C-alpha angles and dihedrals in degrees: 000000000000121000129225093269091056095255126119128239113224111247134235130246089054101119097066090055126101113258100276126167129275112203130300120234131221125273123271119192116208124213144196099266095049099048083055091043090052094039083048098059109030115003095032092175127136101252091052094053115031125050093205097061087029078065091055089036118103086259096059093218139025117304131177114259108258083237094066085043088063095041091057091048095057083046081054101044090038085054101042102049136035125208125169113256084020134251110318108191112220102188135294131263098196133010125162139152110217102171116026113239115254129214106268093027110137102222110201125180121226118170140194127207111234092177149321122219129181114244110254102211099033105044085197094060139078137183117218120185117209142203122213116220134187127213102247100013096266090166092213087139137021102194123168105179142184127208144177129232145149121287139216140162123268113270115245084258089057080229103151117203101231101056108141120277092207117022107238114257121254 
């Protein structure tokens, strides 16, 4: 079902499907300038700003702070799905950073759903939890995340509104 405003309400009955995935977002390539700018502003350590003591930093090299990755992935998510009322993040399960992002590294988002549940105490509401997933494994990110969305019933036809656009590749 889509609402006045073009975006789309999470249906019922998901929580007793298998995972399945969700949609997966363009590409978004990250660069030296932007890994300082970010660093400057809100992880202003060593290895984020300077190439030289990013050399003699853990990383060997500069990387992006953890903190920019999962910006990019809330720009990725916001502009791969819409839901009316937007995305409301209500909290996180699981979030690493294995392998630190590089300049030059092309971040993509690909997601799975692990359930959807309807909200007990607000009917129009429902609460998926994701999986973000990387082509190739890459393991960049390890992000299990819960959100909150509006809810409605399944339509006669089962069709639910957030079936990926484009299967995920294998």
């Amino acid at each position: 079902m889509t609402t006045q405003d073009g975006a789309d309400a999470v249906t019922g009955d998901l929580a007793a499907e298998p995972k399945r995935p969700l949609f997966g977002s363009p590409t978004y390539q990250i660069g030296v300038a932007e890994i300082k700018r970010f660093a400057g502003e809100f992880d202003p350590q060593p290895l984020h700003l300077d190439e030289a003591n990013a050399m003699r930093s853990l990383f060997s090299g500069l990387a992006a702070s953890g903190w920019q990755t999962a910006a990019i992935t809330m720009r990725l998510l916001v502009g791969s799905v819409r839901i009316s009322g937007g995305i409301v993040g209500a909290g996180m399960d699981v979030l690493r950073w294995p392998k630190p992002v590089r300049p030059g590294d092309t971040l993509r988002l690909e997601c799975e759903v692990l359930e959807v549940r309807p909200s007990t105490s607000h009917p129009d509401r429902g609460w998926p939890k994701f999986e973000r997933l990387e082509p190739a494994r890459r393991n960049l990110q390890v992000l299990v995340a819960n959100l909150v969305v509006p809810w409605r019933p399944r339509d006669k036809a089962g069709a639910c509104a957030l079936a990926p656009a484009h299967p995920r590749s294998q």
